Short mmCIF file of C-alpha atoms in Angstrom, two decimals:
data_model
loop_
_atom_site.label_atom_id
_atom_site.label_comp_id
_atom_site.label_asym_id
_atom_site.label_seq_id
_atom_site.Cartn_x
_atom_site.Cartn_y
_atom_site.Cartn_z
CA MET R 80 -12.73 -8.35 0.58
CA SER R 81 -12.26 -7.54 -3.17
CA THR R 82 -10.41 -10.77 -5.11
CA ALA R 83 -9.53 -7.88 -8.32
CA HIS R 84 -5.88 -8.07 -8.67
CA GLN R 85 -4.20 -5.13 -6.69
CA PRO R 86 -1.29 -2.66 -7.06
CA PRO R 87 1.53 -3.80 -4.68
CA ARG R 88 1.35 -1.90 -1.72
CA THR R 89 4.48 1.05 -0.32
CA TYR R 90 4.79 1.67 3.40
CA ASN R 91 7.43 3.82 5.19
CA GLN R 92 7.86 5.98 1.95
CA ASN R 93 8.67 9.94 1.73
CA HIS R 94 5.27 11.52 -0.11
CA VAL R 95 5.91 12.19 -3.84
CA PRO R 96 4.57 15.67 -5.16
CA ARG R 97 1.75 15.62 -7.70
CA LYS R 98 2.27 17.78 -9.91
CA TYR R 99 -0.62 20.64 -11.07
CA SER R 100 -2.35 19.71 -13.68
CA PRO R 101 -5.59 22.16 -14.76
CA GLY R 102 -8.78 21.42 -13.74
CA LYS R 103 -7.75 18.59 -11.68
CA ARG R 104 -8.17 18.62 -8.12
CA ARG R 105 -5.17 16.83 -5.67
CA ILE R 106 -6.78 15.82 -2.74
CA SER R 107 -5.28 14.55 0.48
CA ILE R 108 -6.22 13.27 3.95
CA TYR R 109 -4.85 13.57 7.04
CA TRP R 110 -5.69 11.56 9.88
CA THR R 111 -5.55 13.72 13.01
CA TRP R 112 -4.63 10.61 15.74
CA SER R 113 -1.60 9.90 16.82
CA TYR R 114 -1.73 5.93 16.43
CA PRO R 115 0.74 4.93 18.61
CA TRP R 116 -1.19 6.57 21.60
CA GLU R 117 -4.48 5.32 20.23
CA THR R 118 -2.76 1.30 19.60
CA ASN R 119 -0.74 1.60 23.11
CA ARG R 120 -4.32 1.98 25.60
CA ASP R 121 -5.15 -0.11 28.28
CA THR R 122 -7.62 -2.37 26.97
CA ALA R 123 -8.90 -3.02 30.55
CA GLU R 124 -10.19 0.61 30.12
CA LEU R 125 -13.15 0.85 29.70
CA ASP R 126 -13.79 4.29 28.02
CA ASN R 127 -11.90 6.58 25.19
CA ARG R 128 -10.17 4.03 23.67
CA PHE R 129 -10.83 2.29 20.11
CA SER R 130 -12.54 -1.73 20.14
CA THR R 131 -9.47 -4.30 19.57
CA MET R 132 -10.06 -6.27 16.20
CA THR R 133 -10.99 -9.29 18.56
CA GLU R 134 -13.80 -7.08 20.21
CA VAL R 135 -14.69 -6.18 16.76
CA ARG R 136 -14.59 -10.24 15.32
CA ARG R 137 -16.97 -10.80 18.16
CA VAL R 138 -19.36 -8.02 18.26
CA ALA R 139 -19.55 -8.30 14.40
CA TRP R 140 -19.26 -12.15 14.38
CA PRO R 141 -19.14 -13.81 11.89
CA ALA R 142 -18.33 -10.83 9.32
CA TYR R 143 -14.47 -11.15 10.20
CA GLU R 144 -14.28 -14.83 10.61
CA GLY R 145 -12.71 -15.52 7.42
CA THR R 146 -8.80 -16.28 7.59
CA GLU R 147 -7.80 -13.20 6.23
CA TRP R 148 -8.69 -11.34 9.61
CA ASP R 149 -7.01 -14.22 11.74
CA GLU R 150 -4.41 -14.02 14.14
CA LYS R 151 -1.97 -14.97 11.27
CA HIS R 152 -2.75 -12.44 8.53
CA PHE R 153 -4.10 -8.91 10.66
CA LEU R 154 -3.66 -7.37 13.85
CA GLN R 155 -6.07 -8.22 16.87
CA GLY R 156 -5.30 -5.21 19.14
CA ILE R 157 -6.72 -1.69 18.84
CA ALA R 158 -4.12 -1.61 15.80
CA GLY R 159 -6.72 -3.57 13.70
CA THR R 160 -9.60 -1.83 14.37
CA LEU R 161 -7.46 1.53 13.02
CA GLU R 162 -6.43 -0.38 10.15
CA LEU R 163 -10.00 -1.06 9.19
CA PHE R 164 -10.39 2.66 8.89
CA HIS R 165 -7.51 3.08 6.88
CA ARG R 166 -8.69 0.14 4.40
CA SER R 167 -12.55 1.53 4.21
CA THR R 168 -11.22 4.64 2.87
CA LEU R 169 -9.89 3.09 -0.29
CA ALA R 170 -12.48 2.78 -2.55
CA PHE R 171 -13.18 6.63 -1.98
CA GLN R 172 -9.26 6.81 -2.84
CA LYS R 173 -9.72 4.93 -5.77
CA VAL R 174 -13.08 7.21 -6.64
CA ALA R 175 -11.75 10.37 -6.25
CA GLY R 176 -8.10 9.15 -8.62
CA GLU R 177 -10.04 8.15 -11.32
CA VAL R 178 -12.32 11.64 -11.37
CA THR R 179 -8.76 13.82 -11.19
CA GLY R 180 -6.01 12.12 -12.22
CA HIS R 181 -3.81 11.98 -9.04
CA SER R 182 -3.45 9.82 -6.05
CA VAL R 183 -4.93 10.48 -3.14
CA ALA R 184 -1.96 11.12 -0.22
CA VAL R 185 -2.53 10.04 3.22
CA PHE R 186 -0.65 11.43 6.10
CA GLN R 187 -0.94 10.65 10.09
CA ARG R 188 -0.57 13.40 12.87
CA ILE R 189 1.85 10.58 14.64
CA ASP R 190 2.20 7.35 12.08
CA GLN R 191 2.98 3.63 13.42
CA ALA R 192 7.00 4.22 13.22
CA GLY R 193 6.42 6.99 15.10
CA TYR R 194 7.10 9.55 12.70
CA LYS R 195 5.42 13.56 13.58
CA LEU R 196 4.00 14.92 10.57
CA PRO R 197 2.34 18.73 11.28
CA ILE R 198 0.03 20.40 8.79
CA ASP R 199 2.49 22.41 7.24
CA ASP R 200 4.05 22.74 3.48
CA ARG R 201 4.60 19.83 3.18
CA ILE R 202 1.55 18.85 3.10
CA LEU R 203 -0.24 21.49 1.57
CA ALA R 204 1.86 22.72 -1.59
CA ASP R 205 0.74 19.89 -3.29
CA THR R 206 -3.02 19.47 -2.52
CA ASP R 207 -5.91 21.31 -3.46
CA THR R 208 -8.46 19.53 -1.07
CA LEU R 209 -7.38 18.70 2.73
CA MET R 210 -10.06 16.56 4.98
CA VAL R 211 -9.21 16.50 8.12
CA PHE R 212 -10.20 13.44 9.94
CA GLY R 213 -10.76 14.01 13.59
CA LEU R 214 -10.58 10.83 15.11
CA ASP R 215 -8.29 11.17 18.49
CA HIS R 216 -9.64 10.70 21.65
CA LEU R 217 -9.42 14.24 23.33
CA LEU R 218 -7.28 12.26 25.93
CA SER R 219 -4.49 11.94 23.68
CA GLU R 220 -4.43 16.15 23.47
CA GLN R 221 -3.19 16.32 20.05
CA GLU R 222 -3.75 20.40 19.24
CA ALA R 223 -2.96 22.07 15.55
CA ALA R 224 -0.16 25.03 17.28
CA GLN R 225 -0.65 28.16 15.99
CA GLU R 226 2.27 27.34 13.23
CA GLU R 227 -0.02 24.93 11.44
CA ILE R 228 -3.58 27.15 12.14
CA ALA R 229 -1.33 29.78 10.26
CA ALA R 230 -0.01 27.36 7.64
CA VAL R 231 -3.49 26.41 6.67
CA ARG R 232 -4.84 30.22 6.93
CA LYS R 233 -2.38 30.76 4.52
CA TRP R 234 -3.07 27.92 1.73
CA LEU R 235 -7.36 29.46 1.89
CA GLU R 236 -6.11 32.13 0.73
CA ARG R 237 -5.42 29.95 -2.80
CA GLU R 238 -8.31 30.11 -4.96
CA GLY R 239 -10.02 27.18 -5.50
CA THR R 240 -8.66 25.42 -1.87
CA CYS R 241 -10.96 23.40 0.08
CA LEU R 242 -10.62 22.34 3.72
CA LEU R 243 -12.85 19.55 4.88
CA LEU R 244 -12.86 19.08 8.67
CA GLY R 245 -14.70 16.21 9.88
CA PRO R 246 -14.46 16.09 14.00
CA HIS R 247 -16.20 12.57 14.68
CA HIS R 248 -18.77 12.48 17.96
CA ASP R 249 -18.34 12.79 21.35
CA VAL R 250 -20.07 10.33 23.66
CA GLY R 251 -20.83 10.78 26.96
CA PHE R 252 -19.05 13.76 27.34
CA THR R 253 -21.47 14.38 30.77
CA GLU R 254 -20.23 13.69 34.16
CA ASP R 255 -24.05 11.60 35.14
CA LEU R 256 -23.73 8.15 34.47
CA LYS R 257 -27.77 7.78 33.99
CA GLN R 258 -27.36 10.37 30.75
CA ARG R 259 -24.17 8.07 29.75
CA GLN R 260 -26.34 5.57 29.42
CA GLN R 261 -28.56 6.98 27.72
CA GLU R 262 -26.83 8.17 25.10
CA TYR R 263 -25.21 4.64 24.90
CA LEU R 264 -28.41 2.53 24.68
CA HIS R 265 -29.76 5.41 21.58
CA HIS R 266 -26.54 4.52 19.28
CA GLY R 267 -26.98 1.04 20.28
CA ASP R 268 -23.52 0.11 19.09
CA ALA R 269 -21.64 -2.00 21.52
CA LEU R 270 -18.05 -1.05 20.44
CA VAL R 271 -18.37 2.29 21.76
CA PRO R 272 -17.96 2.49 25.29
CA ARG R 273 -20.01 5.34 27.16
CA GLN R 274 -17.78 8.00 26.80
CA GLN R 275 -15.47 8.09 23.77
CA ARG R 276 -14.55 11.56 22.70
CA PHE R 277 -13.38 12.67 19.73
CA GLY R 278 -11.77 15.91 17.73
CA GLN R 279 -9.99 17.81 19.76
CA TYR R 280 -6.92 18.45 17.29
CA THR R 281 -10.48 19.94 14.65
CA ARG R 282 -11.87 21.77 17.59
CA SER R 283 -8.47 23.51 18.02
CA MET R 284 -7.92 24.06 14.48
CA MET R 285 -11.68 25.24 13.92
CA LYS R 286 -10.85 28.14 16.91
CA GLY R 287 -7.65 28.72 14.89
CA LEU R 288 -9.39 29.77 12.07
CA GLY R 289 -12.68 31.42 13.20
CA VAL R 290 -15.05 28.31 12.18
CA PRO R 291 -18.14 28.68 14.23
CA VAL R 292 -19.03 25.08 15.00
CA MET R 293 -18.75 22.06 17.03
CA ASN R 294 -19.29 18.45 17.28
CA GLN R 295 -21.36 17.43 19.74
CA PHE R 296 -23.04 14.09 21.10
CA GLY R 297 -23.27 10.53 19.30
CA LEU R 298 -26.50 10.58 16.97
CA ARG R 299 -28.42 7.44 15.22
CA PRO R 300 -29.96 8.37 11.93
CA ALA R 301 -33.55 7.36 11.58
CA LEU R 302 -34.36 5.03 8.89
CA VAL R 303 -37.05 4.08 6.63
CA LYS R 304 -39.63 2.65 8.25
CA GLY R 305 -39.86 -1.22 7.82
CA THR R 306 -36.08 -1.12 5.97
CA LYS R 307 -32.46 -1.13 6.83
CA GLN R 308 -32.29 1.55 4.77
CA ILE R 309 -30.94 5.14 5.98
CA ALA R 310 -33.68 8.08 6.05
CA PRO R 311 -33.04 10.79 3.70
CA LEU R 312 -31.39 13.23 4.04
CA THR R 313 -32.90 17.50 4.45
CA ILE R 314 -31.04 18.81 1.79
CA ASN R 315 -31.21 22.48 1.48
CA ARG R 316 -30.82 22.94 -1.91
CA GLY R 317 -31.23 26.49 -2.64
CA LEU R 318 -27.96 26.70 0.13
CA ASP R 319 -26.34 24.35 -2.14
CA GLU R 320 -23.80 27.06 -4.44
CA LEU R 321 -21.01 24.43 -4.94
CA GLY R 322 -23.69 21.66 -6.35
CA LEU R 323 -22.01 19.25 -3.56
CA LEU R 324 -25.59 17.09 -3.44
CA ASN R 325 -26.17 17.06 -6.87
CA GLY R 326 -27.69 13.51 -7.61
CA VAL R 327 -27.40 12.81 -3.66
CA THR R 328 -29.99 11.34 -1.40
CA THR R 329 -28.54 9.85 1.33
CA PHE R 330 -24.79 9.40 3.72
CA ASN R 331 -24.33 6.40 5.16
CA PHE R 332 -26.08 4.88 8.03
CA HIS R 333 -23.77 5.26 11.14
CA PRO R 334 -25.13 5.13 14.27
CA HIS R 335 -23.21 7.61 16.36
CA LEU R 336 -22.86 11.16 14.00
CA PRO R 337 -22.26 13.93 15.17
CA HIS R 338 -23.90 17.07 15.54
CA TYR R 339 -22.46 20.40 13.89
CA ALA R 340 -24.35 22.81 16.39
CA LEU R 341 -23.55 26.53 15.23
CA THR R 342 -22.18 28.64 17.69
CA GLY R 343 -23.15 31.95 17.01
CA ALA R 344 -22.67 32.46 13.02
CA ASP R 345 -24.44 34.48 11.32
CA ALA R 346 -26.17 32.72 8.11
CA LYS R 347 -24.43 34.33 5.58
CA SER R 348 -21.08 32.98 6.80
CA VAL R 349 -22.08 29.66 7.74
CA HIS R 350 -24.40 27.16 5.10
CA VAL R 351 -26.55 24.30 6.29
CA LEU R 352 -26.43 21.86 3.65
CA THR R 353 -28.05 19.34 5.32
CA GLN R 354 -29.06 17.44 8.01
CA GLN R 355 -29.69 14.06 8.93
CA PRO R 356 -33.50 12.49 10.62
CA ILE R 357 -33.06 11.05 13.92
CA ASP R 358 -33.99 7.73 15.29
CA LEU R 359 -36.52 9.27 18.14
CA GLU R 360 -37.76 5.83 19.12
CA ARG R 361 -34.81 5.83 20.75
CA PRO R 362 -34.41 8.30 23.83
CA HIS R 363 -31.64 10.94 24.02
CA PRO R 364 -31.30 14.40 25.74
CA PHE R 365 -30.84 16.07 22.15
CA VAL R 366 -34.20 14.94 21.35
CA GLU R 367 -35.61 15.62 24.74
CA ALA R 368 -34.84 19.10 23.53
CA GLY R 369 -37.15 19.14 20.89
CA ASN R 370 -34.47 17.98 18.15
CA THR R 371 -35.82 15.40 15.12
CA GLU R 372 -32.50 16.38 12.67
CA PHE R 373 -29.31 16.92 13.46
CA ASN R 374 -26.65 19.10 11.01
CA SER R 375 -24.35 16.60 8.58
CA CYS R 376 -22.98 19.02 6.29
CA ILE R 377 -21.65 22.40 6.44
CA TRP R 378 -20.53 24.93 3.97
CA MET R 379 -18.32 27.97 5.27
CA PRO R 380 -18.08 29.97 1.17
CA PRO R 381 -14.99 31.88 0.42
CA ASN R 382 -14.95 35.89 1.77
CA THR R 383 -12.79 38.88 1.74
CA ARG R 384 -9.76 36.72 3.88
CA ARG R 385 -10.63 33.51 2.83
CA ALA R 386 -10.64 32.29 -0.98
CA GLY R 387 -11.07 28.72 -0.04
CA HIS R 388 -13.83 26.75 1.08
CA ILE R 389 -14.11 25.21 4.25
CA LEU R 390 -16.49 22.38 4.96
CA LEU R 391 -17.63 20.15 8.01
CA ALA R 392 -18.50 16.60 7.74
CA ASP R 393 -17.66 13.45 9.39
CA SER R 394 -15.27 11.05 8.47
CA THR R 395 -17.45 8.24 8.14
CA ILE R 396 -19.12 9.87 4.87
CA PHE R 397 -15.83 8.77 3.22
CA THR R 398 -15.77 4.89 4.27
CA THR R 399 -17.49 1.89 3.20
CA LEU R 400 -17.75 0.57 6.45
CA PHE R 401 -21.53 1.74 7.04
CA GLY R 402 -22.91 0.84 3.61
CA GLY R 403 -24.84 3.84 1.60
CA VAL R 404 -21.81 3.23 -1.20
CA GLU R 405 -24.10 4.34 -4.16
CA SER R 406 -25.10 7.94 -3.27
CA LEU R 407 -21.88 8.19 -1.67
CA GLU R 408 -19.94 7.67 -4.51
CA THR R 409 -22.36 10.51 -6.18
CA PHE R 410 -21.11 12.67 -2.98
CA TRP R 411 -17.77 11.83 -3.61
CA LYS R 412 -17.27 12.28 -7.17
CA ASN R 413 -19.23 15.88 -6.61
CA LEU R 414 -16.39 16.97 -3.93
CA ALA R 415 -13.60 15.57 -6.60
CA MET R 416 -14.73 17.64 -9.62
CA LEU R 417 -15.46 20.73 -7.22
CA PRO R 418 -13.88 24.07 -9.84
CA LEU R 419 -9.93 24.95 -9.18
CA ALA R 420 -8.76 27.96 -9.71
CA SER R 421 -8.54 30.21 -12.94
CA ALA R 422 -5.36 28.93 -15.13
CA VAL R 423 -4.22 33.00 -14.22
CA ARG R 424 -4.12 32.14 -10.13
CA ALA R 425 -3.35 28.34 -10.58
CA LYS R 426 -0.01 29.35 -12.12
CA GLN R 427 1.33 31.34 -9.09
CA PRO R 428 3.67 30.06 -6.84
CA GLN R 429 1.51 28.37 -4.33
CA ALA R 430 -0.56 26.35 -6.53
CA VAL R 431 2.28 24.49 -8.30
CA ALA R 432 4.05 21.34 -6.25
#
């Protein structure tokens, strides 16, 4: 970890609304998990749970062998791993804060203290970009309530809003144990069990909003031959009207990324901005079906019923756990600098915290 002087940290405090600033986007992260449910999982269960920090230390040895990671300084159970996710977004928060002049607000559906926070006006009133990180296991039964879907739909009527949905992977969804083993060998991550299904909350939100996408599998990106560098993205620059991919060549190497499958959308409503080449040397059912790339970033432009944008991109793109930071920072800045509403629209009540 960086030894640079850090400001004091606060915890378990009420959010202080951010005031509207012309042209300055306010970004919020919403972790969809129930922190207590995830951390209270029985570690004797093989599937559908996060690793404990002890397991992370064993597999990633010696990366976490400094005293700052020992039992006197850091949580050793599943909670420690969830805190790694929180810490891994700090670089994104710093970059976004520098670009926008606003701190990034971070919310959890059910937090460490047991407080449940649905997505409602308390979150949306001072948010221009809402990033919904879908890392809730399906078994935890996190569902977007109709009131939440209605609140987000109403919020998306505000010009300049951007909803980024990031359902994570769906590894081993089948009852076929041979396929589960094949998927496990494909991604090659000893910390991911044979079955790890994420994203019920984001799936229910997508269904409620009419987003025709489904997160599938956990696919290992290809590397540039002879290196450990992730292969460049296939970018459909002609569709990138927002300039999100300007100066971007790669995201990061995460060994089990979801394919964002289109479920019957027409080309005008959904634009696949990027596709990621797959490691074809590792067998996988998706590859055997003839696929060589997976959809990694999708944009749904505004339409007659929605003034805001909808994006789909995996939550790990906004972390520093898996490298690729330089190109990622460019993507982060492009996202943070998306134009807001016109001055007239911005002054309307719904656009002011």
